[in-house]
Amino acid sequence: MDSSAITSVLVANRGEIARRVFATCTRMGLSTVAVFSDPDAHAPHVTAADRAVRLPGETSAQTYLDGSAIIVAAIAAGADAIHPGYGFLSENSAFAQAVIDAGLTWIGPPPESIAAMGSKVNAKEIMAGSGVPVLGDLDPDTLEPSDLPVLIKASAGGGGRGMRIVREIGALTGELTAAAREAASAFGDDTVFCEPYVERGHHIEVQILADTHGGVWAVGERECSIQRRHQKIIEEAPAPLVERLGGDLRERLYDAARAAATAIGYVGAGTVEFLADGTGRFYFLETNTRLQVEHPVTEATTGLDLVEWQIRIADGERLGETPLPTTGHAIEARLYAEDPANGWAPQSGTVFDLDLPADVRFGPLSRAGVRVDSGIESGSEISVFYDPMVAKVISWAPDRRRASAMLAGALGRARVHGPGTNRDLLVTILRHPQFLGGDTDTGFIDQIGLDVLARPRADAAAVRLAAVAATVAAAQANREQASVQPRVPAGWRNLFSQYASKRFADPADPDTDIEVRYRFARSGVELPDDPTVTVVDVQPTAVTLEIDGVRTRFTADRHTDAQRRTVWFVDSDTSSVTLVARPRFVDPSGVGAPGSLLAPMPGSVIRIAVAVGDEVTQGQPLLWLEAMKMEHTVAAPSDGVVTELAVTAGQQLAVGDVLAVIGDRAHQASGSIEQSDPKETP
C-alpha cells in the first residue's frame, strides 16, 4: 500500500485500548470505527468513534473474538485498516491473515511472526537458535522433588491464565490438569509446559519497533515486577534493576530484543519479555506481538507515540537511524475493580462517579504530570463479561521518587464510587520504602504481605469521621428536600428528648454497626459521642469538620446499589470510605437462612464438588465459579454438613445469591474464596 492508503481505522477491541487508538487516529486526521457487544452498547469507546457497528451477543466468543464479523463490520463502515489493540484477536495469526485477504491493511506484525511466537514452546526454540538466552523446558513425567519449584505455563496466550507454581511434587498432576483446563477455556489450546521457576526474579521487557525495510529500534526497557498472580499491576520505565546494575546490561537486553525481532521477521510495535535475576542474568520469556498495556510509560520517557508509529509503519514508512533517547522516569498503575484482600476477587456493577485527576488523557505529557487512559466514565457499567480494569494512571517526572509521589497523590485524591477497587493497595505500594528504594522483584507482594499492602488507608478513626460526615450530610440533604417547613433545622423539636441517630455497617466488620448520634441545635450540630469534632459547615454533599483545631473537608455522595442498599462514599485528602447505611426496619425477605453460603461475585457455576448430606471440613472446596474469565474456588467456611445446595452447573449468579447451606450455623457465612490465575489484560 502507498503512504496515503490508510484513511479510516476500525479497532477490533473495546474499552481503554479502543479509546487510546482513536485518540491517535484523530490527531492524525484519520476517521475511526468502533465495534461493540450488547453489554457495551453505551460504552465510552462507542461514542468516541466516528462510526460504530454492533456485534450481536454478550460474551467475547460471540463478539470481539468473531473475526469474520469484525471484518464484515470494517467493510460495512468503510474502514480500510484494522488495529487489533491488545487481548482478544490481537495475537491471532489467522485473523491477521483474514484481514489482509479481505483487502484491508493490518496494523500489526506479519501473520507469520505472530504464528512463530504464538506457541511459547516454539518461540523458545527459535530464540535459542538465535542466541537469545532461554530457560530450559522440563518434562513433567520425569520431575523429581529436587527440580522444584517449577512453573507450569500455557503455550498459547498470556496474562497469567493457565499458569501455576508447583512447590510440592504431589500437587503436580492436579495443577497440570487445572492449567490445561484454563488454557483451553481462555485460548482454545490446552497445551502446557514446565520450566524452572526463578524465585524473586525481575520482569524486564524491551519495546521494539520494526519497519518493512529492515530497520529495528529498541526504544527503552520497562520493569513490570510488581505483579499479583503473574499479572502486572505496576510498570515503570526505565527499569530500576537496569538502572541499579548499570554496566552493559541495557545494551545486552537491547541486542537480545533486536535479535528476537530479526529472527521472526518482525514488523510494527512489539515487546520482548525477559526474566532477570538480581545479578543481571536474563532469560527470554516471550515476545508479545502487539501493543502492551504498559506502553504509555515508554511513550512518556521517549516522547514517541507508539500507536502513531504502528500506523506509519503499516503505511510503509521507514524508521530513522536511531530512536529518541529516554528521559526521566514514568510509572503506570492499573486501577482494577477487585478486592485484593479477598483473593483478588473481581467486582462488577455501576460506576456512580469516577474522577481521576489528570493533566492529559490518552496523550503525551509535555511536562511532569499525570496521564489517565480509561474506558470507564461516571455511569459506566463494569460487566462480568470483560476485564475489570477501570483505568491506567501514568505519571512522568524527572526522577523516580517524584514520579512515585505524583502517581500516589493522583490515585489518593481520585473519586472512585462504585465497585471496590485496588486503589488503596496501589497507593500503599507506591509509598512503601522498599518500592521507593527500587527493590521490586516479582516476590514483592508476597514478601511484604497483603495484610500490610491491602489494608485500607482509612483507619478506625477515619471511618468514624466519615460516618459523622455522611450522617450530617444526609440530614442536611433530607432537610433541603423537605416540602414542609424546609427552613426548620433537621431533627428540630420544641422540647428536646433524645438525639437522632444513623447507623452504618462497619467496613472492617460488616456484622458490627457504627452509630452516630446528633442534634441540629441553635449553637450548631451537637455530637455527644464525638466531643472533639465540630461541624464547621454542612452541605448535602460536602461537610467541613474540625478535629482538635484542624479543619478537614469531606465530600459525601449517596447512591443506591444493585442490592437496593443506600451506600455512602466519603472522600477526604487522606482517605476514601464506603459506608452502607443500615435501614431503620429490616425486610424479613432479605434475611438468609442460618449457614447460608453466598456468591461473593457475579459469575457462573462451572463445577460442584459436593452433594446434599455430605460432611465438609473448613477450607474444603465446594464449588467453582467463573467470573470475568477467572476461576474461583468457593470453600467451606467451617466444618458442617451440606443441608442445601441451591445452584447447578452452568447457572448464572448475582452477588449475594445463595450457593449452599452448611450445617446448622447460627449466622450467615460469606465463605472463603481462593482465586486462580486471572483473566488477561496483556
XYZ file of C-alpha atoms in Angstrom:
682
model
C 0.000 0.000 0.000
C 1.131 3.565 -0.608
C 1.626 6.068 2.225
C -1.821 7.591 1.734
C -3.678 4.289 1.884
C -4.962 4.384 5.451
C -7.856 6.808 5.907
C -10.194 5.020 8.317
C -9.283 2.617 11.144
C -11.504 0.068 12.852
C -10.271 -1.023 16.275
C -11.092 -4.680 16.864
C -11.295 -4.153 20.589
C -13.114 -2.284 23.328
C -12.679 -0.043 26.357
C -9.490 1.804 27.146
C -7.367 0.494 24.276
C -10.003 1.374 21.670
C -10.176 4.938 23.004
C -6.383 5.120 23.096
C -6.082 4.184 19.414
C -8.931 6.510 18.453
C -7.124 9.425 20.128
C -4.052 8.971 17.937
C -6.132 8.396 14.804
C -7.971 11.658 15.419
C -4.680 13.526 15.853
C -3.511 12.020 12.548
C -6.676 13.056 10.729
C -7.989 9.507 10.312
C -11.625 8.526 10.803
C -12.454 5.852 13.357
C -14.796 2.873 13.652
C -15.766 1.054 16.853
C -17.316 -2.357 17.301
C -19.413 -3.192 20.349
C -21.209 -6.069 22.028
C -24.658 -5.713 23.554
C -23.305 -5.021 27.085
C -21.062 -2.322 25.558
C -23.800 -0.582 23.567
C -23.419 2.629 25.578
C -19.749 2.249 26.489
C -17.464 5.299 26.154
C -15.399 3.735 23.364
C -18.525 3.576 21.194
C -19.269 7.284 21.450
C -15.572 8.123 20.993
C -15.589 6.754 17.424
C -16.914 8.392 14.285
C -18.858 5.240 13.431
C -19.804 2.122 15.362
C -21.014 -1.339 14.391
C -22.882 -3.735 16.672
C -21.610 -7.274 17.176
C -24.722 -9.126 18.424
C -24.125 -11.049 21.631
C -22.729 -10.710 25.131
C -19.692 -12.930 25.537
C -16.280 -12.421 23.988
C -16.710 -15.554 21.855
C -19.905 -14.164 20.356
C -18.478 -10.709 19.675
C -14.883 -9.494 19.970
C -13.468 -12.938 19.152
C -15.568 -13.305 15.990
C -13.019 -12.299 13.374
C -15.373 -12.727 10.420
C -17.958 -10.410 11.965
C -15.293 -7.784 12.652
C -14.051 -7.837 9.062
C -17.620 -7.531 7.774
C -18.114 -4.574 10.141
C -14.952 -2.869 8.843
C -16.045 -3.183 5.221
C -19.594 -2.029 6.001
C -18.316 1.056 7.850
C -15.821 1.979 5.131
C -12.687 1.281 7.155
C -9.582 0.417 5.167
C -7.442 -0.733 8.119
C -7.872 -2.735 11.312
C -5.956 -2.158 14.544
C -6.278 -5.115 16.947
C -5.410 -3.382 20.237
C -4.399 -5.986 22.814
C -6.156 -9.087 24.055
C -8.913 -10.783 22.048
C -7.648 -11.369 18.456
C -4.530 -9.201 18.645
C -2.172 -12.215 18.537
C -4.271 -14.419 16.282
C -2.346 -15.077 13.077
C -5.412 -16.460 11.278
C -7.307 -13.226 11.954
C -4.376 -11.133 10.741
C -4.257 -13.142 7.514
C -8.030 -12.863 7.064
C -7.791 -9.071 7.376
C -5.102 -8.974 4.694
C -7.043 -11.379 2.456
C -10.067 -9.073 2.713
C -8.014 -6.276 1.155
C -7.661 -4.324 4.406
C -4.465 -3.043 5.996
C -3.427 -4.982 9.097
C -1.865 -2.631 11.650
C 0.320 -5.256 13.230
C 3.114 -7.729 12.550
C 3.010 -10.275 9.702
C 0.845 -13.322 10.386
C 3.977 -15.477 10.130
C 5.617 -13.566 13.003
C 2.511 -13.910 15.143
C 2.355 -17.648 14.444
C 6.043 -18.079 15.257
C 5.566 -16.520 18.691
C 2.049 -17.856 19.286
C 3.397 -21.053 20.830
C 5.758 -20.404 23.722
C 7.352 -23.790 23.160
C 8.102 -22.951 19.535
C 9.169 -19.408 20.432
C 11.784 -20.663 22.887
C 13.257 -22.955 20.234
C 13.551 -20.070 17.763
C 15.127 -17.777 20.346
C 17.624 -20.404 21.457
C 18.651 -20.849 17.835
C 19.172 -17.076 17.533
C 21.468 -16.837 20.520
C 18.877 -15.371 22.905
C 19.254 -16.937 26.400
C 16.284 -19.135 27.385
C 15.194 -21.255 30.346
C 15.173 -24.969 29.554
C 11.919 -26.944 29.436
C 11.283 -29.734 31.941
C 9.430 -32.986 31.294
C 6.650 -33.209 33.912
C 6.738 -37.014 33.714
C 10.339 -37.124 34.970
C 10.280 -34.309 37.536
C 11.869 -35.018 40.897
C 11.383 -33.082 44.165
C 14.855 -31.604 43.631
C 13.606 -29.947 40.401
C 11.049 -27.858 42.307
C 9.784 -25.210 42.244
C 8.612 -25.269 38.635
C 6.303 -23.030 36.679
C 3.518 -24.506 34.553
C 2.620 -22.227 31.644
C 0.110 -22.271 28.811
C 1.828 -22.479 25.445
C -0.733 -20.083 23.931
C -1.860 -16.744 25.314
C -0.599 -14.954 28.393
C -1.632 -12.678 31.239
C -1.233 -15.375 33.879
C -4.013 -17.670 32.668
C -3.056 -21.321 32.662
C -0.073 -20.572 34.898
C 0.781 -22.373 38.155
C 3.736 -22.525 40.536
C 4.312 -26.046 41.877
C 6.351 -26.435 45.065
C 5.265 -29.956 46.103
C 5.585 -32.981 43.823
C 2.221 -34.329 44.991
C 0.429 -31.261 43.627
C 1.932 -31.543 40.129
C -0.741 -33.698 38.474
C -3.650 -31.633 39.747
C -2.029 -28.345 38.788
C -1.205 -29.612 35.287
C -4.854 -30.587 34.809
C -6.130 -27.254 36.113
C -3.672 -25.263 33.998
C -4.631 -27.193 30.855
C -8.333 -26.644 31.552
C -7.839 -22.893 31.954
C -5.650 -22.698 28.862
C -8.290 -24.478 26.788
C -11.009 -22.173 28.099
C -9.023 -18.986 27.539
C -7.110 -19.729 24.327
C -8.672 -22.816 22.748
C -5.385 -24.698 23.252
C -4.747 -26.896 26.286
C -1.001 -27.279 25.653
C 1.064 -26.511 28.757
C 4.736 -26.922 29.611
C 7.043 -26.712 32.634
C 10.168 -24.659 33.184
C 12.326 -23.825 36.223
C 10.766 -21.174 38.421
C 13.074 -18.269 39.203
C 12.280 -17.083 42.723
C 12.289 -13.321 43.249
C 13.043 -12.586 39.585
C 12.700 -9.270 37.779
C 10.296 -8.968 34.863
C 12.107 -6.823 32.287
C 10.771 -6.103 28.817
C 12.127 -4.201 25.821
C 9.885 -2.211 23.496
C 10.753 -2.716 19.853
C 9.669 -1.036 16.615
C 10.494 -2.591 13.250
C 9.683 -1.322 9.754
C 9.223 -3.153 6.467
C 12.653 -2.037 5.268
C 14.743 -3.941 7.825
C 15.013 -1.194 10.419
C 14.668 -2.301 14.057
C 14.585 0.014 17.087
C 14.859 -0.911 20.754
C 13.136 2.083 22.325
C 13.640 1.576 26.030
C 13.070 -1.097 28.632
C 10.385 -1.412 31.286
C 10.238 -3.247 34.602
C 6.958 -4.939 35.429
C 7.879 -6.898 38.552
C 5.001 -5.735 40.777
C 2.522 -8.483 39.970
C -0.295 -10.407 41.537
C -0.841 -13.948 40.323
C 1.520 -13.364 37.384
C -0.363 -10.295 36.180
C 1.258 -6.869 36.172
C -0.265 -4.061 38.211
C 2.581 -1.503 38.329
C 5.016 -0.930 35.471
C 7.797 1.609 35.058
C 10.466 2.878 32.700
C 13.385 2.757 32.879
C 13.795 -0.488 34.842
C 15.105 0.057 38.401
C 17.158 -3.162 38.155
C 18.891 -1.970 34.987
C 19.486 1.468 36.470
C 20.961 -0.057 39.625
C 23.265 -2.587 37.955
C 24.414 -0.287 35.169
C 27.245 -1.567 33.024
C 26.290 -3.038 29.674
C 23.075 -4.739 30.876
C 20.821 -2.371 28.944
C 22.690 -2.867 25.689
C 22.709 -6.646 26.160
C 18.926 -6.565 26.630
C 18.535 -4.357 23.551
C 20.746 -6.650 21.486
C 18.724 -9.705 22.533
C 15.438 -7.946 21.746
C 16.643 -6.857 18.301
C 17.880 -10.390 17.616
C 14.481 -11.789 18.611
C 12.694 -9.372 16.265
C 15.033 -10.115 13.388
C 14.716 -13.886 13.874
C 10.985 -13.799 13.126
C 10.949 -11.004 10.520
C 9.050 -8.733 12.883
C 7.235 -5.592 11.706
C 5.451 -2.988 13.852
C 5.413 -2.473 17.618
C 6.162 -5.417 19.871
C 7.662 -6.360 23.206
C 10.325 -8.904 24.054
C 9.989 -10.021 27.674
C 12.803 -11.349 29.850
C 13.138 -12.707 33.367
C 16.279 -11.424 35.111
C 17.848 -12.293 38.435
C 19.450 -9.851 40.830
C 22.873 -10.183 39.197
C 21.701 -9.195 35.727
C 21.476 -12.639 34.140
C 18.340 -12.722 31.995
C 16.306 -15.285 30.068
C 13.743 -14.991 27.279
C 10.114 -15.310 28.378
C 8.030 -14.436 25.330
C 7.500 -11.937 22.536
C 4.206 -10.090 22.649
C 3.306 -9.440 19.024
C 1.136 -6.431 19.807
C 0.995 -3.241 21.806
C 1.306 -3.694 25.572
C -0.993 -2.328 28.266
C 2.017 -0.558 29.776
C 3.156 1.162 26.564
C 2.415 4.687 27.959
C 5.477 4.597 30.256
C 7.683 4.155 27.193
C 5.828 6.949 25.412
C 6.337 9.232 28.412
C 10.090 8.600 28.611
C 10.784 8.704 24.841
C 8.257 11.213 23.502
C 7.124 8.677 20.898
C 3.501 7.911 20.063
C 3.723 4.144 19.605
C 0.256 3.874 18.061
C 1.179 6.543 15.530
C 4.306 4.570 14.641
C 2.239 1.400 14.256
C 0.081 3.193 11.693
C 3.030 4.848 9.935
C 4.856 1.519 9.650
C 1.705 -0.146 8.303
C 1.649 2.660 5.731
C 5.179 1.742 4.659
C 7.218 4.459 6.380
C 10.822 3.941 7.437
C 12.203 4.303 10.933
C 15.026 6.766 11.386
C 18.610 5.837 12.162
C 18.226 5.794 15.942
C 15.310 6.241 18.335
C 14.981 9.214 20.622
C 16.866 8.925 23.944
C 14.893 8.269 27.119
C 14.489 10.963 29.761
C 13.073 11.000 33.280
C 11.006 8.266 34.857
C 7.442 7.074 34.255
C 5.246 4.753 36.324
C 1.889 3.209 35.428
C -0.632 1.754 37.880
C -3.550 -0.393 36.764
C -6.682 0.507 38.695
C -8.837 -2.616 38.844
C -12.321 -3.275 40.174
C -11.248 -6.052 42.514
C -10.855 -6.911 46.191
C -7.168 -7.697 46.879
C -7.843 -8.790 50.466
C -10.412 -11.342 49.289
C -8.329 -13.362 46.854
C -8.310 -10.539 44.284
C -11.969 -11.257 43.600
C -13.237 -9.137 40.671
C -16.018 -6.653 41.319
C -18.743 -5.538 38.932
C -21.577 -3.059 38.801
C -22.258 0.601 38.115
C -19.509 3.191 38.497
C -21.508 6.032 40.012
C -18.697 8.578 39.930
C -15.169 8.438 38.532
C -12.909 11.466 38.837
C -9.225 10.750 38.278
C -7.032 13.879 38.410
C -5.092 14.132 35.160
C -3.071 16.618 33.150
C -3.800 14.746 29.912
C -5.889 11.811 28.754
C -4.690 9.385 26.063
C -1.929 11.735 25.076
C 1.680 12.810 25.619
C 2.847 14.676 28.710
C 4.749 17.864 27.865
C 5.940 18.315 31.461
C 5.920 16.478 34.783
C 2.363 15.344 35.355
C -0.239 12.593 35.259
C -1.898 10.910 32.286
C -5.070 8.808 32.502
C -6.200 6.235 29.923
C -9.597 4.770 30.748
C -12.511 3.046 29.087
C -14.736 3.812 32.066
C -16.578 7.025 32.941
C -19.133 8.043 35.550
C -22.239 5.982 34.885
C -20.373 3.156 33.114
C -21.076 -0.462 33.933
C -18.252 -2.845 34.804
C -19.538 -6.016 33.214
C -18.951 -9.590 34.311
C -18.111 -10.433 30.713
C -14.867 -8.472 30.370
C -11.723 -7.397 32.149
C -12.337 -5.352 35.337
C -9.727 -2.657 34.637
C -11.074 0.797 35.473
C -8.139 2.911 34.296
C -4.413 3.171 33.728
C -2.898 6.089 35.643
C 0.555 7.147 34.477
C 2.975 9.691 35.925
C 6.143 11.187 34.446
C 8.754 13.218 36.329
C 12.481 13.896 36.092
C 13.187 11.262 38.762
C 11.581 8.108 40.124
C 10.714 9.351 43.626
C 8.844 12.340 42.271
C 7.009 10.149 39.749
C 6.004 7.793 42.597
C 4.763 10.670 44.735
C 2.745 12.202 41.901
C 1.112 8.900 40.980
C 0.268 8.031 44.596
C -1.171 11.507 45.083
C -3.344 11.307 41.982
C -4.718 7.903 42.989
C -5.243 9.028 46.572
C -7.244 12.097 45.502
C -9.363 10.189 42.993
C -13.104 9.797 43.498
C -13.959 6.198 42.616
C -17.536 5.496 43.635
C -18.988 2.121 42.777
C -17.480 -1.381 42.859
C -14.498 -1.776 45.161
C -11.045 -1.265 43.649
C -7.374 -1.929 44.385
C -6.714 1.816 44.767
C -5.551 1.679 48.402
C -3.179 -1.202 47.590
C -1.620 0.796 44.741
C -1.126 3.881 46.905
C 0.433 1.819 49.691
C 2.848 0.127 47.262
C 3.887 3.423 45.667
C 4.687 4.888 49.093
C 6.350 1.800 50.555
C 10.044 2.276 51.445
C 11.074 -0.916 49.671
C 9.388 0.191 46.453
C 10.878 3.668 46.704
C 14.289 2.044 47.098
C 13.837 0.254 43.765
C 13.819 -3.222 45.321
C 10.905 -4.503 43.242
C 11.155 -8.133 42.218
C 8.274 -10.475 41.436
C 8.047 -11.585 45.088
C 7.361 -8.062 46.356
C 3.674 -8.508 47.221
C 4.180 -11.903 48.863
C 7.191 -10.662 50.808
C 5.508 -7.563 52.218
C 2.162 -9.336 52.625
C -1.389 -8.449 51.720
C -2.136 -7.833 55.397
C 0.057 -4.744 55.007
C -0.431 -3.756 51.387
C -4.194 -4.336 51.101
C -5.011 -2.703 54.417
C -7.456 0.192 53.883
C -5.847 3.620 54.160
C -8.735 4.673 56.398
C -8.202 3.515 59.990
C -10.977 3.275 62.591
C -10.722 6.987 63.408
C -11.032 7.958 59.735
C -14.025 5.655 59.283
C -15.683 7.257 62.297
C -15.195 10.739 60.861
C -16.562 9.571 57.517
C -19.663 8.259 59.293
C -20.117 11.617 61.019
C -19.788 13.443 57.690
C -22.290 11.106 55.998
C -24.727 11.497 58.876
C -24.875 15.280 58.887
C -24.794 15.458 55.077
C -27.780 13.092 54.916
C -29.692 15.159 57.462
C -28.992 18.364 55.535
C -29.972 16.771 52.222
C -33.226 15.480 53.681
C -33.963 18.911 55.064
C -33.365 20.681 51.755
C -35.666 18.225 50.007
C -38.443 18.692 52.539
C -41.705 20.093 51.201
C -42.955 21.189 54.645
C -41.086 23.730 56.782
C -37.848 23.399 54.774
C -36.107 26.084 56.861
C -36.529 24.233 60.131
C -33.228 22.503 61.121
C -33.090 18.755 60.706
C -34.384 16.875 63.740
C -35.635 20.063 65.427
C -38.007 19.631 68.392
C -39.790 22.130 70.620
C -38.818 20.011 73.579
C -35.600 18.068 73.177
C -35.867 14.475 74.418
C -33.159 12.419 72.699
C -30.625 12.605 69.904
C -31.357 11.486 66.358
C -29.052 8.763 65.076
C -27.905 6.970 61.964
C -26.242 3.572 61.734
C -23.811 2.195 59.186
C -22.155 -1.177 58.696
C -18.540 -1.070 59.865
C -16.352 -1.639 56.740
C -13.911 -3.649 58.874
C -16.654 -5.847 60.348
C -19.984 -5.809 58.448
C -21.711 -7.516 61.373
C -20.938 -4.505 63.579
C -22.703 -1.154 63.479
C -21.268 2.345 63.613
C -23.834 4.624 65.233
C -23.654 8.404 65.054
C -25.906 10.407 67.378
C -26.513 14.041 66.502
C -28.734 17.049 67.005
C -29.051 20.278 64.989
C -29.290 22.911 67.731
C -29.157 26.721 67.720
C -25.447 26.608 68.554
C -24.670 24.134 65.751
C -24.573 20.392 65.349
C -24.207 18.516 68.616
C -22.315 15.196 68.533
C -22.498 13.717 72.043
C -20.310 10.717 71.192
C -17.695 12.774 69.314
C -16.814 15.668 71.656
C -13.572 16.586 69.821
C -15.385 17.012 66.489
C -17.018 20.287 65.455
C -19.186 20.641 62.372
C -17.954 23.864 60.754
C -20.059 23.688 57.598
C -22.555 21.204 56.220
C -23.977 20.879 52.730
C -25.849 17.921 51.195
C -22.648 16.638 49.520
C -19.825 18.363 51.426
C -19.006 18.678 55.113
C -16.190 20.500 56.899
C -15.220 19.052 60.272
C -12.788 20.491 62.781
C -10.922 17.897 64.825
C -8.719 19.190 67.626
C -8.389 22.530 65.867
C -7.668 21.152 62.382
C -10.300 21.552 59.669
C -10.821 18.843 57.050
C -13.235 18.883 54.131
C -15.177 15.742 53.278
C -17.271 15.089 50.199
C -20.184 12.736 50.785
C -22.160 11.162 47.952
C -25.123 8.848 48.373
C -26.185 6.167 45.889
C -28.414 3.097 45.775
C -26.603 -0.072 44.702
C -27.874 -3.174 42.871
C -28.929 -4.718 46.182
C -31.060 -1.625 46.888
C -28.844 -0.561 49.754
C -28.041 3.058 50.493
C -24.286 3.436 50.085
C -22.243 6.497 51.076
C -18.887 7.336 49.513
C -16.965 9.747 51.730
C -13.673 11.217 50.490
C -11.081 13.433 52.149
C -7.484 14.313 51.338
C -6.196 11.221 53.151
C -8.817 8.512 52.743
C -11.890 7.238 50.941
C -14.507 5.338 52.901
C -17.526 3.384 51.665
C -20.362 3.054 54.165
C -23.534 1.003 53.846
C -26.415 2.610 55.717
C -28.411 0.346 57.967
C -32.161 0.525 57.283
C -34.401 1.544 60.155
C -36.562 -1.531 59.550
C -35.311 -4.908 58.264
C -37.170 -6.618 55.417
C -37.633 -10.236 56.580
C -37.500 -11.479 52.972
C -33.918 -10.258 52.726
C -32.669 -12.353 55.640
C -30.971 -15.583 54.569
C -31.177 -18.918 56.314
C -28.548 -19.613 59.008
C -25.407 -21.086 57.469
C -26.084 -19.670 54.001
C -23.025 -19.549 51.762
C -23.404 -16.592 49.399
C -21.979 -15.809 45.963
C -19.172 -13.304 46.569
C -19.276 -12.034 42.977
C -21.395 -12.339 39.839
C -20.465 -15.231 37.609
C -21.420 -18.738 36.578
C -21.067 -22.096 38.318
C -18.608 -24.294 36.423
C -18.234 -27.240 38.818
C -19.785 -28.599 42.018
C -17.846 -30.985 44.244
C -20.416 -31.814 46.952
C -23.979 -33.023 47.333
C -26.678 -32.525 49.948
C -25.836 -34.591 53.025
C -22.070 -34.519 52.534
C -19.941 -33.724 55.542
C -17.394 -30.975 54.857
C -14.442 -29.512 56.696
C -13.306 -25.925 56.901
C -11.432 -24.922 53.739
C -12.730 -27.851 51.669
C -13.567 -26.837 48.059
C -17.309 -26.948 47.483
C -17.743 -25.468 44.025
C -16.026 -23.341 41.395
C -17.213 -20.084 39.869
C -16.063 -18.389 36.693
C -16.175 -14.592 36.718
C -14.527 -12.360 34.113
C -12.752 -15.482 32.767
C -11.141 -16.119 36.138
C -11.722 -19.324 38.059
C -12.550 -19.080 41.763
C -12.823 -21.794 44.376
C -15.581 -21.413 46.969
C -14.574 -23.275 50.114
C -16.452 -24.290 53.253
C -16.191 -21.569 55.920
C -16.373 -24.162 58.716
C -16.939 -27.826 59.478
C -20.512 -28.978 58.925
C -23.000 -30.748 56.697
C -24.366 -29.606 53.335
C -28.053 -29.252 54.146
C -28.986 -27.386 50.964
C -27.414 -26.965 47.517
C -29.091 -24.068 45.727
C -27.199 -23.985 42.411
C -26.437 -26.187 39.420
C -23.516 -26.243 36.981
C -23.856 -23.542 34.341
C -26.133 -21.357 36.446
C -25.535 -17.586 36.240
C -25.313 -15.876 39.631
C -25.590 -12.404 41.065
C -23.708 -11.161 44.109
C -25.402 -12.437 47.254
C -27.214 -15.397 45.676
C -27.343 -18.412 47.992
C -24.985 -21.173 46.878
C -25.456 -23.685 49.667
C -26.328 -24.009 53.346
C -23.742 -25.585 55.623
C -24.811 -27.353 58.796
C -26.872 -25.534 61.373
C -24.782 -22.380 61.818
C -26.423 -19.548 63.683
C -25.265 -16.763 61.377
C -24.788 -16.143 57.690
C -21.394 -17.107 56.237
C -19.683 -15.419 53.363
C -17.330 -18.309 52.607
C -13.679 -18.177 51.735
C -12.516 -17.509 48.219
C -9.382 -18.754 46.567
C -8.659 -17.313 43.130
C -6.660 -18.967 40.413
C -4.857 -17.316 37.541
C -6.524 -14.083 36.398
C -8.021 -13.023 33.129
C -5.527 -11.391 30.866
C -5.081 -7.749 30.445
C -1.926 -8.492 28.494
